[in-house]
């Protein structure tokens, strides 16, 4: 049974805010803590500073019921959930500065008995590091009650929700909880059971940390395999989409889909934490990252070959987001491809269609030969059409517009 009635969630981003809102909707009193004034003001007005289906109604409801509020200061609470960014350093080791900043603010509020959960995706050992850091700041406390000092309970509970389906997957996904002690894991399990209807599986903190990295690496390796097949197939004159569809009829084969590269802030990042932790032993994981990171360059070359011989070619570029039907352009291979094409083909006109944004991102906004356009006008005037994102909008239009154009379909939408 959960005995925790109030929680502080540190970091009101893509994971922290949904977690805060769903806890609040299930009767817990939640304070969300963030460094960004605009985020705090938005949440206290019951608003959400980014797009995620259904999140707005959760936040608005929880704020109006006085179950959720936001603040710059870390309050006293029975449990703390740390959901801050964990970027990597140039050598791919984790940069723990945001975790340390959160712990520095939590430490003075502790009196013993509290639960501190790290949710941020982290390499094995990071939860232990956070625990040791807290104890260094509060030597009157312990992680396990040793020497008669009151214990704080430290656990890792990685999020595994898919952007665009966060409010559903928070409830339905199974969860892994890794404790620095068994008691910490049990306390965290009971807290997550307040809203999670999936199975909650208990392990140690390092295994929980690694499980999250492995899930995203598994996907990265499988996508790299598909991307490699797409390059091989192009060379051999084989339709890769048909090839994969046929191979996947085998009962034990399930190849993912090739694309222009892997984007987002998870799959393209997390495998590097494994590589940094065991560089000699993670050759396959590393090569998958390299293969996926090289795919945008291959798409650029392929597009340049398609328009070779055309003076001042007009290229319709469909999609900038990192995947279908979202407005998120961060770490998007499509943005990188447009930027590279613009520089390499200075005489070309790149007419970009992205129905989910109103303006070009900062990497593209100053490029003279790149502009935003509507789908049909962009295709009509183009010599070549480069499809980078499988948005639904690109599946439903008059296909006769494509006749006579050079087509580079990186997602297999028009096969
Ligand atoms: N992609 C392909 N081919 C595919 C599938 C994906 O090229 O067959 C590309 C996408 O276009 C995109 C990238 O991979 O650029 C990542 O997209 P995604 O939908 O696979 O994953 P994310 O980054 O949105 O979310 C992932 C999820 N992890 C897994 O599915 C194992 C999610 O459950 C995690 O919570 C999330 O990472 C995270 O926060 O770590």
mmCIF file of N, CA and C in Angstrom, residues 13-93:
data_model
loop_
_atom_site.group_PDB
_atom_site.id
_atom_site.type_symbol
_atom_site.label_atom_id
_atom_site.label_comp_id
_atom_site.label_asym_id
_atom_site.label_seq_id
_atom_site.Cartn_x
_atom_site.Cartn_y
_atom_site.Cartn_z
ATOM 1 N N UNK A 13 9.481 18.744 -17.618
ATOM 2 C CA UNK A 13 9.610 18.569 -19.060
ATOM 3 C C UNK A 13 8.658 17.505 -19.583
ATOM 4 N N UNK A 14 9.086 16.867 -20.679
ATOM 5 C CA UNK A 14 8.237 15.907 -21.392
ATOM 6 C C UNK A 14 7.854 14.704 -20.527
ATOM 7 N N UNK A 15 8.632 14.427 -19.498
ATOM 8 C CA UNK A 15 8.341 13.300 -18.625
ATOM 9 C C UNK A 15 7.862 13.779 -17.250
ATOM 10 N N UNK A 16 8.549 14.785 -16.696
ATOM 11 C CA UNK A 16 8.217 15.244 -15.342
ATOM 12 C C UNK A 16 6.795 15.769 -15.244
ATOM 13 N N UNK A 17 6.392 16.605 -16.204
ATOM 14 C CA UNK A 17 5.047 17.199 -16.104
ATOM 15 C C UNK A 17 3.943 16.147 -16.243
ATOM 16 N N UNK A 18 4.012 15.252 -17.245
ATOM 17 C CA UNK A 18 2.989 14.196 -17.287
ATOM 18 C C UNK A 18 2.962 13.343 -16.010
ATOM 19 N N UNK A 19 4.132 13.044 -15.449
ATOM 20 C CA UNK A 19 4.167 12.223 -14.227
ATOM 21 C C UNK A 19 3.544 12.988 -13.063
ATOM 22 N N UNK A 20 3.889 14.277 -12.959
ATOM 23 C CA UNK A 20 3.298 15.112 -11.905
ATOM 24 C C UNK A 20 1.782 15.151 -12.059
ATOM 25 N N UNK A 21 1.321 15.333 -13.294
ATOM 26 C CA UNK A 21 -0.120 15.485 -13.532
ATOM 27 C C UNK A 21 -0.874 14.194 -13.236
ATOM 28 N N UNK A 22 -0.284 13.066 -13.584
ATOM 29 C CA UNK A 22 -1.020 11.812 -13.379
ATOM 30 C C UNK A 22 -1.025 11.418 -11.902
ATOM 31 N N UNK A 23 0.049 11.730 -11.191
ATOM 32 C CA UNK A 23 0.040 11.507 -9.733
ATOM 33 C C UNK A 23 -1.048 12.374 -9.090
ATOM 34 N N UNK A 24 -1.095 13.660 -9.494
ATOM 35 C CA UNK A 24 -2.078 14.592 -8.921
ATOM 36 C C UNK A 24 -3.503 14.140 -9.243
ATOM 37 N N UNK A 25 -3.693 13.629 -10.467
ATOM 38 C CA UNK A 25 -5.035 13.175 -10.850
ATOM 39 C C UNK A 25 -5.461 11.960 -10.031
ATOM 40 N N UNK A 26 -4.485 11.296 -9.421
ATOM 41 C CA UNK A 26 -4.789 10.113 -8.613
ATOM 42 C C UNK A 26 -4.688 10.408 -7.115
ATOM 43 N N UNK A 27 -4.853 11.670 -6.750
ATOM 44 C CA UNK A 27 -5.029 12.014 -5.340
ATOM 45 C C UNK A 27 -3.791 12.437 -4.588
ATOM 46 N N UNK A 28 -2.603 12.372 -5.227
ATOM 47 C CA UNK A 28 -1.371 12.797 -4.549
ATOM 48 C C UNK A 28 -1.247 14.323 -4.676
ATOM 49 N N UNK A 29 -0.778 14.969 -3.635
ATOM 50 C CA UNK A 29 -0.518 16.412 -3.729
ATOM 51 C C UNK A 29 0.888 16.596 -4.301
ATOM 52 N N UNK A 30 0.965 17.287 -5.430
ATOM 53 C CA UNK A 30 2.244 17.351 -6.158
ATOM 54 C C UNK A 30 2.702 18.798 -6.329
ATOM 55 N N UNK A 31 3.982 19.018 -6.043
ATOM 56 C CA UNK A 31 4.613 20.290 -6.399
ATOM 57 C C UNK A 31 5.592 19.998 -7.520
ATOM 58 N N UNK A 32 5.421 20.671 -8.626
ATOM 59 C CA UNK A 32 6.379 20.541 -9.719
ATOM 60 C C UNK A 32 7.425 21.634 -9.574
ATOM 61 N N UNK A 33 8.682 21.268 -9.719
ATOM 62 C CA UNK A 33 9.767 22.243 -9.545
ATOM 63 C C UNK A 33 10.497 22.393 -10.881
ATOM 64 N N UNK A 34 10.717 23.640 -11.279
ATOM 65 C CA UNK A 34 11.443 23.854 -12.530
ATOM 66 C C UNK A 34 12.244 25.150 -12.432
ATOM 67 N N UNK A 35 13.289 25.229 -13.248
ATOM 68 C CA UNK A 35 14.126 26.443 -13.241
ATOM 69 C C UNK A 35 13.538 27.515 -14.169
ATOM 70 N N UNK A 36 12.601 27.108 -15.020
ATOM 71 C CA UNK A 36 12.088 28.010 -16.048
ATOM 72 C C UNK A 36 10.815 28.718 -15.562
ATOM 73 N N UNK A 37 10.893 30.061 -15.444
ATOM 74 C CA UNK A 37 9.747 30.837 -14.949
ATOM 75 C C UNK A 37 8.512 30.652 -15.825
ATOM 76 N N UNK A 38 8.721 30.598 -17.147
ATOM 77 C CA UNK A 38 7.559 30.485 -18.046
ATOM 78 C C UNK A 38 6.842 29.163 -17.847
ATOM 79 N N UNK A 39 7.625 28.093 -17.592
ATOM 80 C CA UNK A 39 7.014 26.783 -17.338
ATOM 81 C C UNK A 39 6.195 26.852 -16.049
ATOM 82 N N UNK A 40 6.771 27.446 -15.017
ATOM 83 C CA UNK A 40 6.077 27.523 -13.721
ATOM 84 C C UNK A 40 4.775 28.323 -13.860
ATOM 85 N N UNK A 41 4.876 29.477 -14.542
ATOM 86 C CA UNK A 41 3.670 30.307 -14.715
ATOM 87 C C UNK A 41 2.613 29.564 -15.521
ATOM 88 N N UNK A 42 3.040 28.890 -16.588
ATOM 89 C CA UNK A 42 2.071 28.158 -17.423
ATOM 90 C C UNK A 42 1.372 27.081 -16.607
ATOM 91 N N UNK A 43 2.141 26.292 -15.871
ATOM 92 C CA UNK A 43 1.534 25.192 -15.103
ATOM 93 C C UNK A 43 0.587 25.749 -14.035
ATOM 94 N N UNK A 44 0.985 26.811 -13.375
ATOM 95 C CA UNK A 44 0.109 27.381 -12.339
ATOM 96 C C UNK A 44 -1.170 27.989 -12.915
ATOM 97 N N UNK A 45 -1.150 28.292 -14.223
ATOM 98 C CA UNK A 45 -2.390 28.729 -14.892
ATOM 99 C C UNK A 45 -3.176 27.514 -15.393
ATOM 100 N N UNK A 46 -2.623 26.319 -15.190
ATOM 101 C CA UNK A 46 -3.293 25.099 -15.663
ATOM 102 C C UNK A 46 -2.995 24.822 -17.119
ATOM 103 N N UNK A 47 -1.888 25.383 -17.626
ATOM 104 C CA UNK A 47 -1.560 25.203 -19.048
ATOM 105 C C UNK A 47 -0.292 24.375 -19.221
ATOM 106 N N UNK A 48 -0.131 23.843 -20.441
ATOM 107 C CA UNK A 48 1.018 22.974 -20.739
ATOM 108 C C UNK A 48 1.910 23.679 -21.757
ATOM 109 N N UNK A 49 3.217 23.792 -21.482
ATOM 110 C CA UNK A 49 4.070 24.553 -22.401
ATOM 111 C C UNK A 49 4.540 23.788 -23.639
ATOM 112 N N UNK A 50 4.049 22.581 -23.881
ATOM 113 C CA UNK A 50 4.411 21.845 -25.109
ATOM 114 C C UNK A 50 3.234 20.957 -25.498
ATOM 115 N N UNK A 51 3.337 20.336 -26.686
ATOM 116 C CA UNK A 51 2.210 19.562 -27.207
ATOM 117 C C UNK A 51 2.334 18.098 -26.786
ATOM 118 N N UNK A 52 1.332 17.585 -26.085
ATOM 119 C CA UNK A 52 1.254 16.149 -25.789
ATOM 120 C C UNK A 52 -0.233 15.822 -25.596
ATOM 121 N N UNK A 53 -0.779 14.939 -26.422
ATOM 122 C CA UNK A 53 -2.222 14.684 -26.349
ATOM 123 C C UNK A 53 -2.705 14.378 -24.934
ATOM 124 N N UNK A 54 -3.828 14.979 -24.558
ATOM 125 C CA UNK A 54 -4.530 14.757 -23.270
ATOM 126 C C UNK A 54 -3.830 15.360 -22.049
ATOM 127 N N UNK A 55 -2.576 15.782 -22.183
ATOM 128 C CA UNK A 55 -1.878 16.306 -21.001
ATOM 129 C C UNK A 55 -2.542 17.578 -20.477
ATOM 130 N N UNK A 56 -3.011 18.439 -21.395
ATOM 131 C CA UNK A 56 -3.612 19.715 -20.967
ATOM 132 C C UNK A 56 -4.767 19.488 -20.013
ATOM 133 N N UNK A 57 -5.639 18.534 -20.339
ATOM 134 C CA UNK A 57 -6.816 18.356 -19.473
ATOM 135 C C UNK A 57 -6.398 17.812 -18.110
ATOM 136 N N UNK A 58 -5.366 16.953 -18.066
ATOM 137 C CA UNK A 58 -4.863 16.468 -16.772
ATOM 138 C C UNK A 58 -4.326 17.636 -15.940
ATOM 139 N N UNK A 59 -3.506 18.480 -16.574
ATOM 140 C CA UNK A 59 -2.871 19.590 -15.834
ATOM 141 C C UNK A 59 -3.949 20.578 -15.383
ATOM 142 N N UNK A 60 -4.840 20.953 -16.294
ATOM 143 C CA UNK A 60 -5.889 21.928 -15.939
ATOM 144 C C UNK A 60 -6.727 21.391 -14.779
ATOM 145 N N UNK A 61 -7.099 20.118 -14.853
ATOM 146 C CA UNK A 61 -7.934 19.515 -13.802
ATOM 147 C C UNK A 61 -7.196 19.478 -12.466
ATOM 148 N N UNK A 62 -5.939 19.040 -12.484
ATOM 149 C CA UNK A 62 -5.176 18.894 -11.232
ATOM 150 C C UNK A 62 -4.919 20.254 -10.584
ATOM 151 N N UNK A 63 -4.645 21.275 -11.403
ATOM 152 C CA UNK A 63 -4.394 22.613 -10.852
ATOM 153 C C UNK A 63 -5.687 23.171 -10.255
ATOM 154 N N UNK A 64 -6.800 23.012 -10.962
ATOM 155 C CA UNK A 64 -8.060 23.566 -10.431
ATOM 156 C C UNK A 64 -8.501 22.840 -9.158
ATOM 157 N N UNK A 65 -8.091 21.607 -8.965
ATOM 158 C CA UNK A 65 -8.418 20.859 -7.731
ATOM 159 C C UNK A 65 -7.384 21.105 -6.613
ATOM 160 N N UNK A 66 -6.438 22.006 -6.881
ATOM 161 C CA UNK A 66 -5.355 22.294 -5.919
ATOM 162 C C UNK A 66 -4.490 21.085 -5.593
ATOM 163 N N UNK A 67 -4.390 20.156 -6.537
ATOM 164 C CA UNK A 67 -3.543 18.982 -6.315
ATOM 165 C C UNK A 67 -2.162 19.175 -6.946
ATOM 166 N N UNK A 68 -2.081 20.097 -7.896
ATOM 167 C CA UNK A 68 -0.813 20.333 -8.589
ATOM 168 C C UNK A 68 -0.489 21.825 -8.592
ATOM 169 N N UNK A 69 0.735 22.152 -8.191
ATOM 170 C CA UNK A 69 1.209 23.534 -8.327
ATOM 171 C C UNK A 69 2.673 23.471 -8.754
ATOM 172 N N UNK A 70 3.179 24.581 -9.243
ATOM 173 C CA UNK A 70 4.582 24.606 -9.686
ATOM 174 C C UNK A 70 5.334 25.701 -8.953
ATOM 175 N N UNK A 71 6.615 25.463 -8.746
ATOM 176 C CA UNK A 71 7.416 26.406 -7.974
ATOM 177 C C UNK A 71 8.872 26.328 -8.418
ATOM 178 N N UNK A 72 9.620 27.392 -8.148
ATOM 179 C CA UNK A 72 11.047 27.371 -8.451
ATOM 180 C C UNK A 72 11.817 26.692 -7.310
ATOM 181 N N UNK A 73 11.205 26.695 -6.123
ATOM 182 C CA UNK A 73 11.887 26.165 -4.941
ATOM 183 C C UNK A 73 11.466 24.729 -4.665
ATOM 184 N N UNK A 74 12.422 23.933 -4.242
ATOM 185 C CA UNK A 74 12.117 22.537 -3.880
ATOM 186 C C UNK A 74 11.487 22.530 -2.482
ATOM 187 N N UNK A 75 10.291 21.965 -2.350
ATOM 188 C CA UNK A 75 9.634 21.956 -1.038
ATOM 189 C C UNK A 75 10.023 20.717 -0.238
ATOM 190 N N UNK A 76 9.610 20.658 1.020
ATOM 191 C CA UNK A 76 9.692 19.398 1.765
ATOM 192 C C UNK A 76 8.621 18.477 1.202
ATOM 193 N N UNK A 77 8.951 17.206 1.037
ATOM 194 C CA UNK A 77 7.971 16.252 0.509
ATOM 195 C C UNK A 77 8.326 14.862 1.016
ATOM 196 N N UNK A 78 7.358 13.944 0.943
ATOM 197 C CA UNK A 78 7.649 12.567 1.351
ATOM 198 C C UNK A 78 8.423 11.827 0.268
ATOM 199 N N UNK A 79 8.213 12.270 -0.993
ATOM 200 C CA UNK A 79 8.960 11.642 -2.089
ATOM 201 C C UNK A 79 9.368 12.699 -3.106
ATOM 202 N N UNK A 80 10.504 12.457 -3.722
ATOM 203 C CA UNK A 80 11.015 13.344 -4.765
ATOM 204 C C UNK A 80 11.218 12.498 -6.021
ATOM 205 N N UNK A 81 10.726 13.004 -7.146
ATOM 206 C CA UNK A 81 10.992 12.324 -8.419
ATOM 207 C C UNK A 81 11.839 13.268 -9.267
ATOM 208 N N UNK A 82 13.044 12.830 -9.591
ATOM 209 C CA UNK A 82 13.977 13.676 -10.349
ATOM 210 C C UNK A 82 13.856 13.305 -11.831
ATOM 211 N N UNK A 83 13.354 14.251 -12.624
ATOM 212 C CA UNK A 83 13.162 14.004 -14.067
ATOM 213 C C UNK A 83 13.819 15.153 -14.836
ATOM 214 N N UNK A 84 15.113 15.258 -14.687
ATOM 215 C CA UNK A 84 15.866 16.357 -15.316
ATOM 216 C C UNK A 84 16.649 15.815 -16.518
ATOM 217 N N UNK A 85 17.123 16.692 -17.410
ATOM 218 C CA UNK A 85 17.894 16.192 -18.557
ATOM 219 C C UNK A 85 19.197 15.516 -18.114
ATOM 220 N N UNK A 86 19.597 14.483 -18.862
ATOM 221 C CA UNK A 86 20.905 13.845 -18.657
ATOM 222 C C UNK A 86 21.646 13.861 -19.998
ATOM 223 N N UNK A 87 22.159 15.023 -20.385
ATOM 224 C CA UNK A 87 22.890 15.108 -21.661
ATOM 225 C C UNK A 87 24.211 14.357 -21.585
ATOM 226 N N UNK A 88 24.826 14.127 -22.754
ATOM 227 C CA UNK A 88 26.147 13.490 -22.673
ATOM 228 C C UNK A 88 27.268 14.479 -22.984
ATOM 229 N N UNK A 89 28.440 14.172 -22.427
ATOM 230 C CA UNK A 89 29.652 14.957 -22.664
ATOM 231 C C UNK A 89 30.211 14.597 -24.043
ATOM 232 N N UNK A 90 31.225 15.343 -24.538
ATOM 233 C CA UNK A 90 31.799 15.004 -25.849
ATOM 234 C C UNK A 90 32.285 13.554 -25.943
ATOM 235 N N UNK A 91 32.696 12.944 -24.814
ATOM 236 C CA UNK A 91 33.142 11.540 -24.866
ATOM 237 C C UNK A 91 31.998 10.566 -24.572
ATOM 238 N N UNK A 92 30.762 11.051 -24.630
ATOM 239 C CA UNK A 92 29.548 10.237 -24.459
ATOM 240 C C UNK A 92 29.315 9.749 -23.032
ATOM 241 N N UNK A 93 30.125 10.193 -22.080
ATOM 242 C CA UNK A 93 29.779 9.908 -20.681
ATOM 243 C C UNK A 93 28.670 10.874 -20.282
#
